[in-house]
XYZ file of C-alpha atoms in Angstrom:
368
model
C 16.851 23.401 -41.606
C 15.935 20.415 -39.464
C 17.387 20.286 -35.962
C 20.272 17.914 -35.433
C 19.763 14.888 -33.216
C 20.810 15.825 -29.704
C 19.783 19.466 -30.210
C 18.332 21.017 -27.081
C 15.122 22.095 -28.830
C 12.545 19.315 -28.862
C 11.858 17.839 -32.275
C 8.321 18.640 -33.420
C 5.873 17.088 -35.875
C 6.633 20.002 -38.212
C 10.325 19.017 -38.195
C 9.393 15.450 -39.103
C 7.101 16.679 -41.872
C 9.867 18.785 -43.433
C 12.387 15.934 -43.231
C 9.932 13.469 -44.797
C 8.687 16.032 -47.354
C 5.036 15.644 -46.372
C 2.438 17.939 -44.837
C 2.261 18.377 -41.080
C -1.206 16.768 -41.038
C 0.095 13.720 -42.906
C 3.060 13.402 -40.558
C 0.725 13.608 -37.547
C -1.508 10.851 -38.968
C 1.484 8.611 -39.642
C 2.992 9.161 -36.191
C -0.337 8.755 -34.425
C -1.342 5.745 -36.545
C -4.752 7.130 -37.466
C -6.435 8.270 -40.659
C -5.459 7.408 -44.222
C -1.722 7.245 -44.897
C -0.025 5.046 -47.469
C 2.515 2.483 -46.316
C 5.283 4.210 -48.264
C 4.560 7.600 -46.678
C 4.245 6.100 -43.187
C 7.621 4.384 -43.575
C 9.193 7.654 -44.715
C 7.747 9.572 -41.767
C 8.790 6.950 -39.215
C 12.299 6.837 -40.657
C 12.564 10.606 -40.347
C 11.280 10.438 -36.758
C 13.892 7.854 -35.855
C 16.688 9.819 -37.510
C 15.739 12.993 -35.619
C 15.222 11.136 -32.319
C 11.637 12.311 -32.118
C 9.755 11.815 -28.855
C 5.986 12.104 -29.159
C 4.067 14.504 -26.932
C 2.102 12.149 -24.709
C -0.285 14.863 -23.529
C -1.116 15.913 -27.084
C -1.646 12.281 -28.043
C -3.981 11.763 -25.085
C -6.003 14.814 -26.129
C -6.428 13.301 -29.596
C -7.245 9.764 -28.475
C -8.763 10.298 -25.021
C -6.221 7.813 -23.649
C -2.819 8.379 -22.077
C -2.026 4.697 -21.456
C -1.045 5.563 -17.897
C -2.367 4.534 -14.489
C -1.870 6.863 -11.536
C -1.104 5.407 -8.114
C -1.260 7.130 -4.720
C 0.305 5.225 -1.814
C 0.581 6.133 1.844
C 4.327 5.695 2.389
C 6.805 4.843 -0.363
C 9.380 3.848 2.286
C 7.137 1.034 3.511
C 8.126 -2.279 1.850
C 4.422 -3.149 1.627
C 3.831 -0.456 -0.968
C 7.060 -1.269 -2.808
C 5.920 -4.873 -3.340
C 2.403 -3.785 -4.254
C 3.814 -1.328 -6.797
C 5.776 -4.125 -8.411
C 2.555 -6.068 -8.905
C 0.797 -3.003 -10.323
C 3.673 -2.154 -12.668
C 4.139 -5.698 -13.982
C 0.482 -6.063 -14.935
C 0.197 -2.532 -16.329
C 3.384 -2.780 -18.387
C 2.324 -6.082 -19.955
C -0.799 -4.308 -21.204
C 1.156 -1.349 -22.579
C 0.445 1.032 -19.701
C 2.891 3.180 -17.769
C 2.498 3.911 -14.049
C 2.871 7.262 -12.292
C 3.531 6.890 -8.549
C 2.811 9.558 -5.940
C 3.140 9.528 -2.146
C 0.567 10.950 0.302
C 2.579 10.402 3.497
C -0.754 9.200 4.953
C -2.078 12.769 4.793
C -5.547 13.386 3.342
C -4.718 16.857 2.000
C -1.577 15.561 0.279
C -3.612 12.681 -1.131
C -6.190 15.089 -2.546
C -3.437 17.151 -4.179
C -1.926 13.996 -5.682
C -5.285 12.923 -7.097
C -5.745 16.359 -8.666
C -2.284 16.230 -10.254
C -2.871 12.762 -11.688
C -6.230 13.763 -13.136
C -4.574 16.821 -14.705
C -2.098 14.436 -16.316
C -5.029 12.600 -17.927
C -4.297 9.196 -16.375
C -6.703 6.513 -17.529
C -7.376 5.171 -14.019
C -6.306 5.688 -10.422
C -5.271 3.206 -7.747
C -5.341 4.813 -4.297
C -4.481 3.615 -0.782
C -6.648 6.151 1.067
C -5.083 7.773 4.126
C -8.515 7.814 5.745
C -11.429 5.498 5.070
C -13.763 8.199 6.400
C -12.468 11.322 4.611
C -12.842 10.239 1.002
C -15.017 12.966 -0.491
C -12.216 14.119 -2.779
C -12.166 10.724 -4.501
C -15.510 11.555 -6.107
C -13.525 13.753 -8.513
C -12.104 10.605 -10.109
C -15.524 9.331 -11.123
C -16.596 12.834 -12.159
C -13.640 12.870 -14.557
C -14.811 9.579 -16.060
C -11.847 7.639 -14.710
C -11.992 4.264 -12.903
C -10.874 4.171 -9.261
C -9.557 1.147 -7.361
C -8.724 1.299 -3.656
C -5.637 -0.611 -2.529
C -5.378 -2.287 0.905
C -8.192 -0.149 2.349
C -11.885 0.484 1.882
C -13.875 3.709 1.837
C -16.632 3.829 4.448
C -20.064 3.851 2.856
C -18.719 4.139 -0.707
C -19.020 1.348 -3.287
C -15.583 1.922 -4.828
C -13.711 -1.031 -6.285
C -11.205 -2.343 -3.747
C -8.520 -4.961 -3.256
C -7.832 -5.818 0.391
C -6.743 -8.540 2.809
C -8.977 -10.069 5.489
C -7.120 -8.231 8.244
C -9.588 -9.086 11.009
C -9.101 -12.817 10.600
C -5.328 -12.429 10.194
C -4.983 -10.368 13.386
C -7.207 -12.752 15.354
C -5.063 -15.686 14.201
C -1.833 -13.938 15.255
C -3.326 -13.116 18.664
C -4.537 -16.683 19.115
C -0.998 -17.902 18.405
C 0.267 -15.842 21.340
C -2.603 -16.827 23.611
C -1.853 -20.495 22.945
C 1.654 -19.897 24.344
C 0.222 -18.532 27.582
C 0.561 -14.808 26.839
C -2.098 -12.587 28.378
C -0.574 -9.126 28.162
C -0.444 -8.714 24.399
C 0.193 -5.366 22.706
C -0.761 -4.182 19.236
C 1.169 -1.190 17.829
C 0.173 0.882 14.801
C 1.297 4.212 13.381
C -2.285 5.135 12.559
C -2.774 8.641 13.945
C -5.612 7.949 16.377
C -6.461 11.116 18.392
C -6.392 9.433 21.810
C -3.496 7.102 21.056
C -4.851 4.472 23.434
C -7.841 2.709 21.935
C -11.189 2.662 23.728
C -13.902 0.240 22.569
C -16.334 2.103 20.364
C -13.719 4.537 19.051
C -13.789 5.182 15.324
C -10.567 4.158 13.600
C -10.440 5.982 10.298
C -8.233 3.532 8.370
C -10.088 0.343 7.522
C -7.032 -1.954 7.561
C -6.073 -0.842 11.088
C -9.691 -0.941 12.258
C -9.977 -4.549 11.053
C -6.739 -5.567 12.786
C -7.807 -3.994 16.067
C -11.156 -5.782 15.747
C -9.365 -9.101 15.247
C -7.064 -8.594 18.232
C -9.977 -7.518 20.436
C -12.076 -10.474 19.339
C -9.381 -13.026 20.194
C -8.540 -11.422 23.554
C -12.203 -11.112 24.513
C -12.912 -14.726 23.574
C -9.988 -15.741 25.810
C -11.486 -13.861 28.752
C -8.732 -11.236 28.966
C -9.975 -8.319 31.103
C -9.787 -4.850 29.494
C -8.399 -6.293 26.233
C -7.976 -2.794 24.794
C -5.460 -1.630 27.410
C -2.345 -2.478 25.365
C -3.553 -1.375 21.935
C -1.506 1.633 20.819
C -2.400 3.706 17.773
C -0.154 6.720 18.326
C 3.264 5.404 17.278
C 3.419 7.782 14.311
C 3.042 10.825 16.557
C 5.063 9.660 19.585
C 7.533 7.396 17.844
C 7.550 3.611 17.827
C 10.443 3.342 20.290
C 8.703 5.524 22.886
C 5.508 3.498 22.619
C 7.401 0.209 22.806
C 9.335 1.348 25.897
C 6.105 2.300 27.659
C 4.670 -1.140 26.995
C 7.833 -3.033 27.932
C 8.966 -1.003 30.944
C 5.659 -0.215 32.641
C 4.424 -1.576 35.955
C 2.648 -4.381 34.119
C 4.847 -4.947 31.052
C 3.541 -6.812 28.047
C 5.045 -10.170 27.142
C 4.113 -10.114 23.452
C 3.799 -7.525 20.694
C 1.999 -7.578 17.355
C 3.442 -4.944 15.002
C 1.074 -3.590 12.372
C 3.828 -3.455 9.744
C 7.451 -4.456 9.270
C 8.869 -0.967 9.879
C 7.215 -0.932 13.303
C 8.463 -4.471 13.936
C 12.048 -3.454 13.160
C 11.995 -0.666 15.743
C 10.275 -2.863 18.338
C 12.909 -5.550 17.726
C 15.699 -3.011 18.251
C 14.028 -1.597 21.370
C 13.670 -5.037 22.944
C 17.386 -5.629 22.404
C 18.320 -2.166 23.711
C 16.421 -2.898 26.930
C 18.448 -6.071 27.406
C 15.449 -8.337 26.826
C 15.442 -11.471 24.715
C 13.131 -12.679 21.941
C 11.212 -14.846 22.622
C 12.457 -15.533 26.176
C 11.166 -12.235 27.565
C 9.017 -10.898 24.730
C 7.410 -12.623 21.763
C 7.051 -10.619 18.550
C 4.838 -11.011 15.492
C 4.925 -8.670 12.496
C 2.492 -8.034 9.703
C 4.315 -8.452 6.360
C 7.334 -10.532 5.442
C 10.236 -8.506 4.010
C 13.497 -10.420 3.636
C 15.049 -9.121 6.849
C 12.411 -10.810 9.030
C 13.748 -14.217 7.976
C 17.432 -13.557 8.716
C 17.293 -11.967 12.172
C 18.166 -13.904 15.314
C 15.603 -15.167 15.916
C 13.697 -14.935 12.618
C 10.276 -13.355 13.078
C 6.898 -14.994 12.960
C 4.914 -12.938 10.443
C 1.467 -12.431 9.009
C 2.377 -12.893 5.367
C 0.102 -10.889 3.096
C 0.030 -11.619 -0.666
C 1.252 -8.093 -1.359
C 2.394 -8.572 -4.954
C -0.927 -10.229 -5.763
C -2.787 -7.313 -4.155
C -1.086 -4.860 -6.492
C -1.515 -7.091 -9.519
C -5.223 -7.576 -8.780
C -5.704 -3.816 -8.383
C -4.081 -3.206 -11.764
C -6.164 -5.902 -13.448
C -9.339 -4.442 -11.980
C -8.376 -0.946 -13.160
C -7.658 -2.239 -16.673
C -10.969 -4.088 -16.792
C -12.742 -0.840 -15.973
C -10.692 1.100 -18.548
C -11.649 -1.368 -21.277
C -15.285 -1.540 -20.204
C -15.081 -5.242 -19.430
C -17.388 -7.086 -17.086
C -16.176 -7.096 -13.470
C -17.279 -10.143 -11.498
C -16.051 -8.954 -8.094
C -15.551 -5.248 -7.344
C -14.379 -6.022 -3.787
C -11.513 -8.506 -3.956
C -10.441 -9.904 -0.564
C -7.316 -12.046 -0.086
C -6.434 -14.271 2.857
C -3.153 -13.856 4.763
C -1.012 -16.690 6.132
C 0.645 -16.948 9.534
C 4.257 -17.926 8.882
C 5.604 -19.428 12.100
C 9.244 -18.833 12.958
C 11.217 -18.572 16.199
C 10.134 -15.184 17.622
C 7.142 -16.624 19.465
C 7.619 -18.696 22.591
C 5.904 -19.445 25.906
C 5.025 -16.523 28.156
C 7.689 -15.941 30.836
C 6.911 -18.022 33.916
C 6.929 -15.051 36.300
C 4.495 -13.137 34.100
C 2.196 -16.130 33.759
C 2.129 -16.701 37.543
C 1.506 -13.004 38.206
C -1.328 -12.946 35.723
C -2.896 -16.064 37.252
C -2.785 -14.532 40.737
C -4.316 -11.342 39.415
C -7.205 -13.191 37.866
C -7.835 -15.230 41.033
C -7.766 -12.271 43.413
C -11.263 -11.451 44.758
């Protein structure tokens, strides 16, 4: 007796075969759309499958065809709006091509990332898109190629590895944001990231193990150095994940030589810095100017709205998915390292450096 629709036991190919009065092998061929099956028999099998609410076993189908029509994605932080927008781009492109997406979160931890990659490979995904937690510790990603699956890196590169990647020119974007502040007379400019740098305070020559952060620090340093700022690294903070963004922001804003401008490496950092500035009774941009990487909706409705480095996040995700699909289908890939530009969207959170700070800085530079 065939199971009733809604029965707890999963409907099997054998159930479909009995309902359609065909062999199990014939039912499997009709359901899988392979082999020789007459149109009349296929229609009978599909009708029986619909009546019994049959759901095909995706894993079994992938074992037969070698394809699961899924793309696995590993991101660093699913709470970060950056990855949410990128995932939308990935999903839209993948879905249009008949592919599903499986999302996993590494929490910017290499061991968790490795476990996620292993799980996705076990699920027979056809390709992986990964935002590596470390650009230096990427040995585990070799397993993707060993399994015969394409790999595309999102937002970050892998040091010394020729993996396909889709990134933004972060060095140029950070230099442009810093130059915007310098043009307003700011000299004590901070950069805050949650990248877990061992020392927290950056020293020139230090290795930063996430390529996107390394490029942003390089851009900030380049602009400050070109402007003749002494010890340009002194207000670069890479320990906000460990210490907390508010604690780092308070140190920079309440110290003996407080900063007058902050560049936040992402919008979550910017939100906390914004709140901290207000908690300390300071004004934006009267006391402190603020620029954020990324442009979620909230940055445009605050008082004042924030100046942002607007990355084409949706396009990043879409490009990563297209590149993965090209590799899956064995198509020619013209550019395995896709690099997008970012725009500086000027709003009202950047203003002239406070007069007292500017005078103090001038005296400091003129002192023998």
